């Protein structure tokens, strides 16, 4: 069987390679139509608009979305509890609903086959899945939507789904071998566990298995793990990002370097305090609006932090890229007006192997925030001045806030100390 071209082409070229200005116009139209539709058909959304004294005509573009508050997941749970089952947010009719999913919360989600599926299909195609592939879905099929949505998106691409679900590593490996499964969908750690199991069963990972592409999500994918999986199994591994309620929001192409925003949804990076969009490149909360006809969700906050990059991508897709998952909003600290997250501090420290332990201490001097990276060194005799300059520069680059570096003796920081120690008091 000839090898398939898995690294070029687009699922929806007219959208994926659209001129950015044309995309802006297109999304403005879709936002206006979605808000009008939700206002007409979803009484809960209508009530929310009325409480703000707003009408559909006030929200006719992506920029206008800033007039609507961000709805956090905890609020969505409350909205539903007050008006079960869907908080008045369903805009379709029950006879058109195919399933009701239940996400942790619980959050109830009415679903018919909609655009949502199509966004995961974009991700799958960009990750190298092609018609005729047999693909094994190892996400959980119990109540939650993700695995079902992937199953449907595979079908829409012409792929064959094996709904394997979680666990049963030995059976999973046998299925892969017996069926010649080409595509894996699951977490990176489970793929790693399957490879270990296959080896333990005496299989040759490249000869006995036919894996070509992996779609991974729901977990961080360190570049070292990606490289290991790709080399070990002789396959492409690409990741995507989304949530149970919003579905796919972004996905990697073959070039990587971030995840392209999916087409047919609006993803905004917003200040977690004000809900307003931050400047390009700055870190903020991922807030999304989806155009689902049955269950339109408008300005839903994910609680996840990320940033956007607008650099042109060699793959030809013109959508900006999310730079990756940078932590959770509830762990964030604001220093000199900038959001600083533990994972960003870790990023800085990890670039310097000489640093054995670290903690970012935030204090206040002369009514100004002061940020100090306290470091313990593996080799106390190392050249501290060069290291200090490097660390200070990296702090400024990554956190966008100037910080000091303070070297302390080994053992000064308590074992397992929190990454950010905010010592500021405000009385
Ligand atoms: Zn690309």
PDB file of C-alpha atoms in Angstrom, residues 4-240:
ATOM      1  CA  UNK A   4      -0.256   8.581   2.157  1.00  0.00           C
ATOM      2  CA  UNK A   5       0.711  12.237   2.044  1.00  0.00           C
ATOM      3  CA  UNK A   6       0.108  13.144   5.662  1.00  0.00           C
ATOM      4  CA  UNK A   7       2.039  16.379   5.843  1.00  0.00           C
ATOM      5  CA  UNK A   8       0.443  18.727   3.310  1.00  0.00           C
ATOM      6  CA  UNK A   9      -2.962  20.067   2.361  1.00  0.00           C
ATOM      7  CA  UNK A  10      -5.874  21.436   4.356  1.00  0.00           C
ATOM      8  CA  UNK A  11      -9.264  20.149   5.366  1.00  0.00           C
ATOM      9  CA  UNK A  12     -10.993  23.463   4.675  1.00  0.00           C
ATOM     10  CA  UNK A  13      -8.522  25.499   2.613  1.00  0.00           C
ATOM     11  CA  UNK A  14     -10.975  28.355   2.057  1.00  0.00           C
ATOM     12  CA  UNK A  15     -11.012  28.999   5.809  1.00  0.00           C
ATOM     13  CA  UNK A  16      -7.611  27.781   6.904  1.00  0.00           C
ATOM     14  CA  UNK A  17      -5.645  29.905   4.424  1.00  0.00           C
ATOM     15  CA  UNK A  18      -7.998  32.878   4.490  1.00  0.00           C
ATOM     16  CA  UNK A  19      -6.560  36.372   4.404  1.00  0.00           C
ATOM     17  CA  UNK A  20      -6.565  37.626   8.039  1.00  0.00           C
ATOM     18  CA  UNK A  21      -8.762  40.638   7.222  1.00  0.00           C
ATOM     19  CA  UNK A  22     -11.259  38.460   5.373  1.00  0.00           C
ATOM     20  CA  UNK A  23     -11.283  36.132   8.376  1.00  0.00           C
ATOM     21  CA  UNK A  24     -12.027  39.071  10.648  1.00  0.00           C
ATOM     22  CA  UNK A  25     -15.021  40.013   8.509  1.00  0.00           C
ATOM     23  CA  UNK A  26     -16.169  36.412   8.341  1.00  0.00           C
ATOM     24  CA  UNK A  27     -15.965  35.964  12.122  1.00  0.00           C
ATOM     25  CA  UNK A  28     -17.731  39.287  12.729  1.00  0.00           C
ATOM     26  CA  UNK A  29     -20.649  38.005  10.659  1.00  0.00           C
ATOM     27  CA  UNK A  30     -20.730  34.715  12.490  1.00  0.00           C
ATOM     28  CA  UNK A  31     -20.656  36.417  15.897  1.00  0.00           C
ATOM     29  CA  UNK A  32     -23.558  38.686  14.920  1.00  0.00           C
ATOM     30  CA  UNK A  33     -25.601  35.735  13.632  1.00  0.00           C
ATOM     31  CA  UNK A  34     -24.828  33.571  16.678  1.00  0.00           C
ATOM     32  CA  UNK A  35     -25.753  36.290  19.175  1.00  0.00           C
ATOM     33  CA  UNK A  36     -29.010  37.002  17.312  1.00  0.00           C
ATOM     34  CA  UNK A  37     -29.825  33.289  17.164  1.00  0.00           C
ATOM     35  CA  UNK A  38     -29.037  32.698  20.864  1.00  0.00           C
ATOM     36  CA  UNK A  39     -31.044  35.761  21.848  1.00  0.00           C
ATOM     37  CA  UNK A  40     -34.029  34.516  19.899  1.00  0.00           C
ATOM     38  CA  UNK A  41     -33.879  30.849  20.898  1.00  0.00           C
ATOM     39  CA  UNK A  42     -32.105  30.600  24.267  1.00  0.00           C
ATOM     40  CA  UNK A  43     -34.120  32.296  27.042  1.00  0.00           C
ATOM     41  CA  UNK A  44     -31.205  32.126  29.478  1.00  0.00           C
ATOM     42  CA  UNK A  45     -28.995  34.082  27.101  1.00  0.00           C
ATOM     43  CA  UNK A  46     -31.783  36.548  26.374  1.00  0.00           C
ATOM     44  CA  UNK A  47     -32.232  37.162  30.117  1.00  0.00           C
ATOM     45  CA  UNK A  48     -28.501  37.734  30.471  1.00  0.00           C
ATOM     46  CA  UNK A  49     -28.558  40.319  27.672  1.00  0.00           C
ATOM     47  CA  UNK A  50     -31.601  42.042  29.145  1.00  0.00           C
ATOM     48  CA  UNK A  51     -29.973  42.231  32.563  1.00  0.00           C
ATOM     49  CA  UNK A  52     -27.191  44.193  30.891  1.00  0.00           C
ATOM     50  CA  UNK A  53     -29.615  46.321  28.941  1.00  0.00           C
ATOM     51  CA  UNK A  54     -28.084  44.980  25.728  1.00  0.00           C
ATOM     52  CA  UNK A  55     -29.723  43.974  22.470  1.00  0.00           C
ATOM     53  CA  UNK A  56     -28.474  41.682  19.710  1.00  0.00           C
ATOM     54  CA  UNK A  57     -27.733  44.766  17.588  1.00  0.00           C
ATOM     55  CA  UNK A  58     -25.129  45.795  20.144  1.00  0.00           C
ATOM     56  CA  UNK A  59     -23.012  42.705  19.469  1.00  0.00           C
ATOM     57  CA  UNK A  60     -22.258  42.500  15.768  1.00  0.00           C
ATOM     58  CA  UNK A  61     -18.502  41.833  15.741  1.00  0.00           C
ATOM     59  CA  UNK A  62     -15.730  40.025  17.561  1.00  0.00           C
ATOM     60  CA  UNK A  63     -14.695  43.349  19.126  1.00  0.00           C
ATOM     61  CA  UNK A  64     -18.234  43.831  20.486  1.00  0.00           C
ATOM     62  CA  UNK A  65     -17.914  40.608  22.472  1.00  0.00           C
ATOM     63  CA  UNK A  66     -15.900  42.671  24.974  1.00  0.00           C
ATOM     64  CA  UNK A  67     -19.239  44.158  26.077  1.00  0.00           C
ATOM     65  CA  UNK A  68     -20.305  40.765  27.413  1.00  0.00           C
ATOM     66  CA  UNK A  69     -18.798  39.445  30.639  1.00  0.00           C
ATOM     67  CA  UNK A  70     -16.748  36.254  30.564  1.00  0.00           C
ATOM     68  CA  UNK A  71     -18.663  33.289  31.981  1.00  0.00           C
ATOM     69  CA  UNK A  72     -16.394  31.042  34.033  1.00  0.00           C
ATOM     70  CA  UNK A  73     -17.037  27.322  34.316  1.00  0.00           C
ATOM     71  CA  UNK A  74     -18.111  27.630  37.972  1.00  0.00           C
ATOM     72  CA  UNK A  75     -20.720  30.190  36.894  1.00  0.00           C
ATOM     73  CA  UNK A  76     -21.929  27.920  34.113  1.00  0.00           C
ATOM     74  CA  UNK A  77     -22.550  25.217  36.718  1.00  0.00           C
ATOM     75  CA  UNK A  78     -24.594  27.704  38.774  1.00  0.00           C
ATOM     76  CA  UNK A  79     -26.508  28.973  35.744  1.00  0.00           C
ATOM     77  CA  UNK A  80     -27.524  25.382  34.991  1.00  0.00           C
ATOM     78  CA  UNK A  81     -28.400  24.529  38.604  1.00  0.00           C
ATOM     79  CA  UNK A  82     -30.710  27.508  38.814  1.00  0.00           C
ATOM     80  CA  UNK A  83     -32.518  26.497  35.653  1.00  0.00           C
ATOM     81  CA  UNK A  84     -32.015  22.799  34.982  1.00  0.00           C
ATOM     82  CA  UNK A  85     -31.017  21.168  32.814  1.00  0.00           C
ATOM     83  CA  UNK A  86     -29.254  23.632  30.510  1.00  0.00           C
ATOM     84  CA  UNK A  87     -29.631  27.002  32.223  1.00  0.00           C
ATOM     85  CA  UNK A  88     -31.872  28.192  29.379  1.00  0.00           C
ATOM     86  CA  UNK A  89     -28.841  28.225  27.080  1.00  0.00           C
ATOM     87  CA  UNK A  90     -30.012  25.559  24.643  1.00  0.00           C
ATOM     88  CA  UNK A  91     -31.015  27.156  21.366  1.00  0.00           C
ATOM     89  CA  UNK A  92     -32.278  24.022  19.621  1.00  0.00           C
ATOM     90  CA  UNK A  93     -35.196  21.669  20.026  1.00  0.00           C
ATOM     91  CA  UNK A  94     -35.038  18.489  22.068  1.00  0.00           C
ATOM     92  CA  UNK A  95     -36.061  16.319  19.103  1.00  0.00           C
ATOM     93  CA  UNK A  96     -32.874  17.396  17.321  1.00  0.00           C
ATOM     94  CA  UNK A  97     -30.607  16.513  20.223  1.00  0.00           C
ATOM     95  CA  UNK A  98     -28.621  13.370  19.708  1.00  0.00           C
ATOM     96  CA  UNK A  99     -26.951  13.016  23.104  1.00  0.00           C
ATOM     97  CA  UNK A 100     -26.668  14.753  26.437  1.00  0.00           C
ATOM     98  CA  UNK A 101     -23.140  14.648  27.772  1.00  0.00           C
ATOM     99  CA  UNK A 102     -22.276  15.106  31.416  1.00  0.00           C
ATOM    100  CA  UNK A 103     -18.981  16.780  32.268  1.00  0.00           C
ATOM    101  CA  UNK A 104     -17.581  17.130  35.788  1.00  0.00           C
ATOM    102  CA  UNK A 105     -19.545  19.756  37.696  1.00  0.00           C
ATOM    103  CA  UNK A 106     -21.920  18.304  36.661  1.00  0.00           C
ATOM    104  CA  UNK A 107     -22.358  20.296  33.473  1.00  0.00           C
ATOM    105  CA  UNK A 108     -25.036  19.056  31.088  1.00  0.00           C
ATOM    106  CA  UNK A 109     -24.394  19.478  27.427  1.00  0.00           C
ATOM    107  CA  UNK A 110     -26.983  18.927  24.718  1.00  0.00           C
ATOM    108  CA  UNK A 111     -25.366  17.939  21.434  1.00  0.00           C
ATOM    109  CA  UNK A 112     -26.410  17.332  17.893  1.00  0.00           C
ATOM    110  CA  UNK A 113     -23.947  16.899  15.088  1.00  0.00           C
ATOM    111  CA  UNK A 114     -22.653  20.418  14.549  1.00  0.00           C
ATOM    112  CA  UNK A 115     -19.674  22.580  13.664  1.00  0.00           C
ATOM    113  CA  UNK A 116     -18.013  21.452  16.841  1.00  0.00           C
ATOM    114  CA  UNK A 117     -17.174  18.104  15.292  1.00  0.00           C
ATOM    115  CA  UNK A 118     -15.726  19.844  12.301  1.00  0.00           C
ATOM    116  CA  UNK A 119     -13.141  21.661  14.424  1.00  0.00           C
ATOM    117  CA  UNK A 120     -11.710  18.408  15.744  1.00  0.00           C
ATOM    118  CA  UNK A 121     -11.637  17.173  12.149  1.00  0.00           C
ATOM    119  CA  UNK A 122      -9.472  20.173  11.205  1.00  0.00           C
ATOM    120  CA  UNK A 123      -7.102  19.198  13.988  1.00  0.00           C
ATOM    121  CA  UNK A 124      -7.012  15.554  12.930  1.00  0.00           C
ATOM    122  CA  UNK A 125      -6.336  16.452   9.313  1.00  0.00           C
ATOM    123  CA  UNK A 126      -3.573  18.914  10.256  1.00  0.00           C
ATOM    124  CA  UNK A 127      -2.067  16.150  12.398  1.00  0.00           C
ATOM    125  CA  UNK A 128      -1.853  13.779   9.426  1.00  0.00           C
ATOM    126  CA  UNK A 129      -5.001  11.637   9.696  1.00  0.00           C
ATOM    127  CA  UNK A 130      -6.288  10.680   6.252  1.00  0.00           C
ATOM    128  CA  UNK A 131      -9.273   8.834   4.792  1.00  0.00           C
ATOM    129  CA  UNK A 132      -9.030   5.066   5.140  1.00  0.00           C
ATOM    130  CA  UNK A 133      -7.012   5.153   8.355  1.00  0.00           C
ATOM    131  CA  UNK A 134      -8.115   2.865  11.146  1.00  0.00           C
ATOM    132  CA  UNK A 135      -7.860   4.933  14.315  1.00  0.00           C
ATOM    133  CA  UNK A 136      -8.060   3.849  17.938  1.00  0.00           C
ATOM    134  CA  UNK A 137      -9.779   6.264  20.338  1.00  0.00           C
ATOM    135  CA  UNK A 138      -8.468   5.717  23.862  1.00  0.00           C
ATOM    136  CA  UNK A 139     -10.217   8.621  25.563  1.00  0.00           C
ATOM    137  CA  UNK A 140     -13.072   7.956  27.959  1.00  0.00           C
ATOM    138  CA  UNK A 141     -16.440   7.178  26.350  1.00  0.00           C
ATOM    139  CA  UNK A 142     -18.313   7.344  29.651  1.00  0.00           C
ATOM    140  CA  UNK A 143     -20.655  10.402  29.803  1.00  0.00           C
ATOM    141  CA  UNK A 144     -18.129  12.984  28.604  1.00  0.00           C
ATOM    142  CA  UNK A 145     -18.175  14.317  25.030  1.00  0.00           C
ATOM    143  CA  UNK A 146     -14.560  14.257  23.911  1.00  0.00           C
ATOM    144  CA  UNK A 147     -14.220  10.655  22.730  1.00  0.00           C
ATOM    145  CA  UNK A 148     -17.609  10.711  20.967  1.00  0.00           C
ATOM    146  CA  UNK A 149     -16.749  13.934  19.182  1.00  0.00           C
ATOM    147  CA  UNK A 150     -13.460  12.487  17.994  1.00  0.00           C
ATOM    148  CA  UNK A 151     -15.240   9.341  16.836  1.00  0.00           C
ATOM    149  CA  UNK A 152     -17.601  11.440  14.714  1.00  0.00           C
ATOM    150  CA  UNK A 153     -14.832  13.670  13.410  1.00  0.00           C
ATOM    151  CA  UNK A 154     -12.847  10.621  12.332  1.00  0.00           C
ATOM    152  CA  UNK A 155     -15.886   9.423  10.415  1.00  0.00           C
ATOM    153  CA  UNK A 156     -16.316  12.791   8.741  1.00  0.00           C
ATOM    154  CA  UNK A 157     -12.723  12.483   7.473  1.00  0.00           C
ATOM    155  CA  UNK A 158     -13.380   9.008   6.143  1.00  0.00           C
ATOM    156  CA  UNK A 159     -11.373   7.341   8.903  1.00  0.00           C
ATOM    157  CA  UNK A 160     -12.526   4.228  10.736  1.00  0.00           C
ATOM    158  CA  UNK A 161     -12.897   4.537  14.496  1.00  0.00           C
ATOM    159  CA  UNK A 162     -12.115   1.830  17.033  1.00  0.00           C
ATOM    160  CA  UNK A 163     -13.832   3.055  20.217  1.00  0.00           C
ATOM    161  CA  UNK A 164     -11.405   1.428  22.627  1.00  0.00           C
ATOM    162  CA  UNK A 165     -11.801   3.765  25.604  1.00  0.00           C
ATOM    163  CA  UNK A 166      -9.373   3.827  28.511  1.00  0.00           C
ATOM    164  CA  UNK A 167      -7.315   1.057  30.088  1.00  0.00           C
ATOM    165  CA  UNK A 168      -6.804  -2.571  28.956  1.00  0.00           C
ATOM    166  CA  UNK A 169      -3.321  -1.955  27.624  1.00  0.00           C
ATOM    167  CA  UNK A 170      -2.737  -5.538  26.530  1.00  0.00           C
ATOM    168  CA  UNK A 171      -5.993  -5.735  24.573  1.00  0.00           C
ATOM    169  CA  UNK A 172      -5.382  -2.266  23.108  1.00  0.00           C
ATOM    170  CA  UNK A 173      -1.978  -3.355  21.788  1.00  0.00           C
ATOM    171  CA  UNK A 174      -3.396  -6.557  20.364  1.00  0.00           C
ATOM    172  CA  UNK A 175      -6.148  -4.609  18.569  1.00  0.00           C
ATOM    173  CA  UNK A 176      -3.546  -2.248  17.128  1.00  0.00           C
ATOM    174  CA  UNK A 177      -1.519  -5.154  15.791  1.00  0.00           C
ATOM    175  CA  UNK A 178      -4.448  -7.262  14.527  1.00  0.00           C
ATOM    176  CA  UNK A 179      -6.223  -4.391  12.753  1.00  0.00           C
ATOM    177  CA  UNK A 180      -3.140  -2.539  11.526  1.00  0.00           C
ATOM    178  CA  UNK A 181      -4.259   0.584  13.358  1.00  0.00           C
ATOM    179  CA  UNK A 182      -2.618   3.680  11.826  1.00  0.00           C
ATOM    180  CA  UNK A 183      -3.947   6.398  14.117  1.00  0.00           C
ATOM    181  CA  UNK A 184      -3.830   6.795  17.891  1.00  0.00           C
ATOM    182  CA  UNK A 185      -6.027   9.235  19.812  1.00  0.00           C
ATOM    183  CA  UNK A 186      -5.329   9.645  23.509  1.00  0.00           C
ATOM    184  CA  UNK A 187      -2.970  11.106  26.046  1.00  0.00           C
ATOM    185  CA  UNK A 188       0.783  11.062  25.398  1.00  0.00           C
ATOM    186  CA  UNK A 189       1.381   9.132  28.628  1.00  0.00           C
ATOM    187  CA  UNK A 190      -1.013   6.365  27.586  1.00  0.00           C
ATOM    188  CA  UNK A 191       0.710   6.062  24.205  1.00  0.00           C
ATOM    189  CA  UNK A 192       3.949   5.654  26.083  1.00  0.00           C
ATOM    190  CA  UNK A 193       2.365   2.976  28.293  1.00  0.00           C
ATOM    191  CA  UNK A 194       1.076   1.128  25.194  1.00  0.00           C
ATOM    192  CA  UNK A 195       4.556   1.158  23.661  1.00  0.00           C
ATOM    193  CA  UNK A 196       5.973  -0.288  26.884  1.00  0.00           C
ATOM    194  CA  UNK A 197       3.312  -2.987  26.909  1.00  0.00           C
ATOM    195  CA  UNK A 198       3.931  -3.893  23.253  1.00  0.00           C
ATOM    196  CA  UNK A 199       7.637  -4.294  23.974  1.00  0.00           C
ATOM    197  CA  UNK A 200       6.913  -6.359  27.053  1.00  0.00           C
ATOM    198  CA  UNK A 201       4.812  -8.628  24.808  1.00  0.00           C
ATOM    199  CA  UNK A 202       7.835  -9.053  22.571  1.00  0.00           C
ATOM    200  CA  UNK A 203       6.573  -6.894  19.707  1.00  0.00           C
ATOM    201  CA  UNK A 204       8.724  -4.806  17.399  1.00  0.00           C
ATOM    202  CA  UNK A 205       7.158  -1.334  17.684  1.00  0.00           C
ATOM    203  CA  UNK A 206       7.728  -0.476  14.040  1.00  0.00           C
ATOM    204  CA  UNK A 207       7.242  -3.864  12.353  1.00  0.00           C
ATOM    205  CA  UNK A 208       4.422  -5.377  14.378  1.00  0.00           C
ATOM    206  CA  UNK A 209       2.539  -2.113  14.771  1.00  0.00           C
ATOM    207  CA  UNK A 210       1.537   0.152  11.898  1.00  0.00           C
ATOM    208  CA  UNK A 211       1.081   3.417  13.831  1.00  0.00           C
ATOM    209  CA  UNK A 212       1.547   6.466  11.598  1.00  0.00           C
ATOM    210  CA  UNK A 213      -0.091   9.378  13.417  1.00  0.00           C
ATOM    211  CA  UNK A 214      -1.027  10.283  16.965  1.00  0.00           C
ATOM    212  CA  UNK A 215      -3.526  12.912  18.051  1.00  0.00           C
ATOM    213  CA  UNK A 216      -2.750  13.707  21.680  1.00  0.00           C
ATOM    214  CA  UNK A 217      -4.555  16.042  24.081  1.00  0.00           C
ATOM    215  CA  UNK A 218      -5.617  16.531  27.689  1.00  0.00           C
ATOM    216  CA  UNK A 219      -2.055  16.470  28.986  1.00  0.00           C
ATOM    217  CA  UNK A 220       1.126  18.461  28.536  1.00  0.00           C
ATOM    218  CA  UNK A 221       3.392  17.173  25.760  1.00  0.00           C
ATOM    219  CA  UNK A 222       7.015  17.958  26.654  1.00  0.00           C
ATOM    220  CA  UNK A 223       9.174  18.106  23.514  1.00  0.00           C
ATOM    221  CA  UNK A 224      11.412  15.365  24.912  1.00  0.00           C
ATOM    222  CA  UNK A 225       8.419  13.011  25.206  1.00  0.00           C
ATOM    223  CA  UNK A 226       7.203  13.861  21.694  1.00  0.00           C
ATOM    224  CA  UNK A 227      10.635  13.130  20.261  1.00  0.00           C
ATOM    225  CA  UNK A 228      10.873   9.861  22.155  1.00  0.00           C
ATOM    226  CA  UNK A 229       7.423   8.694  20.988  1.00  0.00           C
ATOM    227  CA  UNK A 230       8.012   9.724  17.381  1.00  0.00           C
ATOM    228  CA  UNK A 231      11.331   7.915  17.203  1.00  0.00           C
ATOM    229  CA  UNK A 232      10.317   4.862  19.126  1.00  0.00           C
ATOM    230  CA  UNK A 233       7.107   4.244  17.208  1.00  0.00           C
ATOM    231  CA  UNK A 234       8.115   5.792  13.874  1.00  0.00           C
ATOM    232  CA  UNK A 235       5.058   8.044  13.818  1.00  0.00           C
ATOM    233  CA  UNK A 236       3.982  11.698  13.825  1.00  0.00           C
ATOM    234  CA  UNK A 237       2.688  13.033  17.151  1.00  0.00           C
ATOM    235  CA  UNK A 238       0.658  16.258  17.126  1.00  0.00           C
ATOM    236  CA  UNK A 239      -1.369  17.870  19.891  1.00  0.00           C
ATOM    237  CA  UNK A 240      -4.593  19.825  20.157  1.00  0.00           C
TER     238      UNK A 240
END
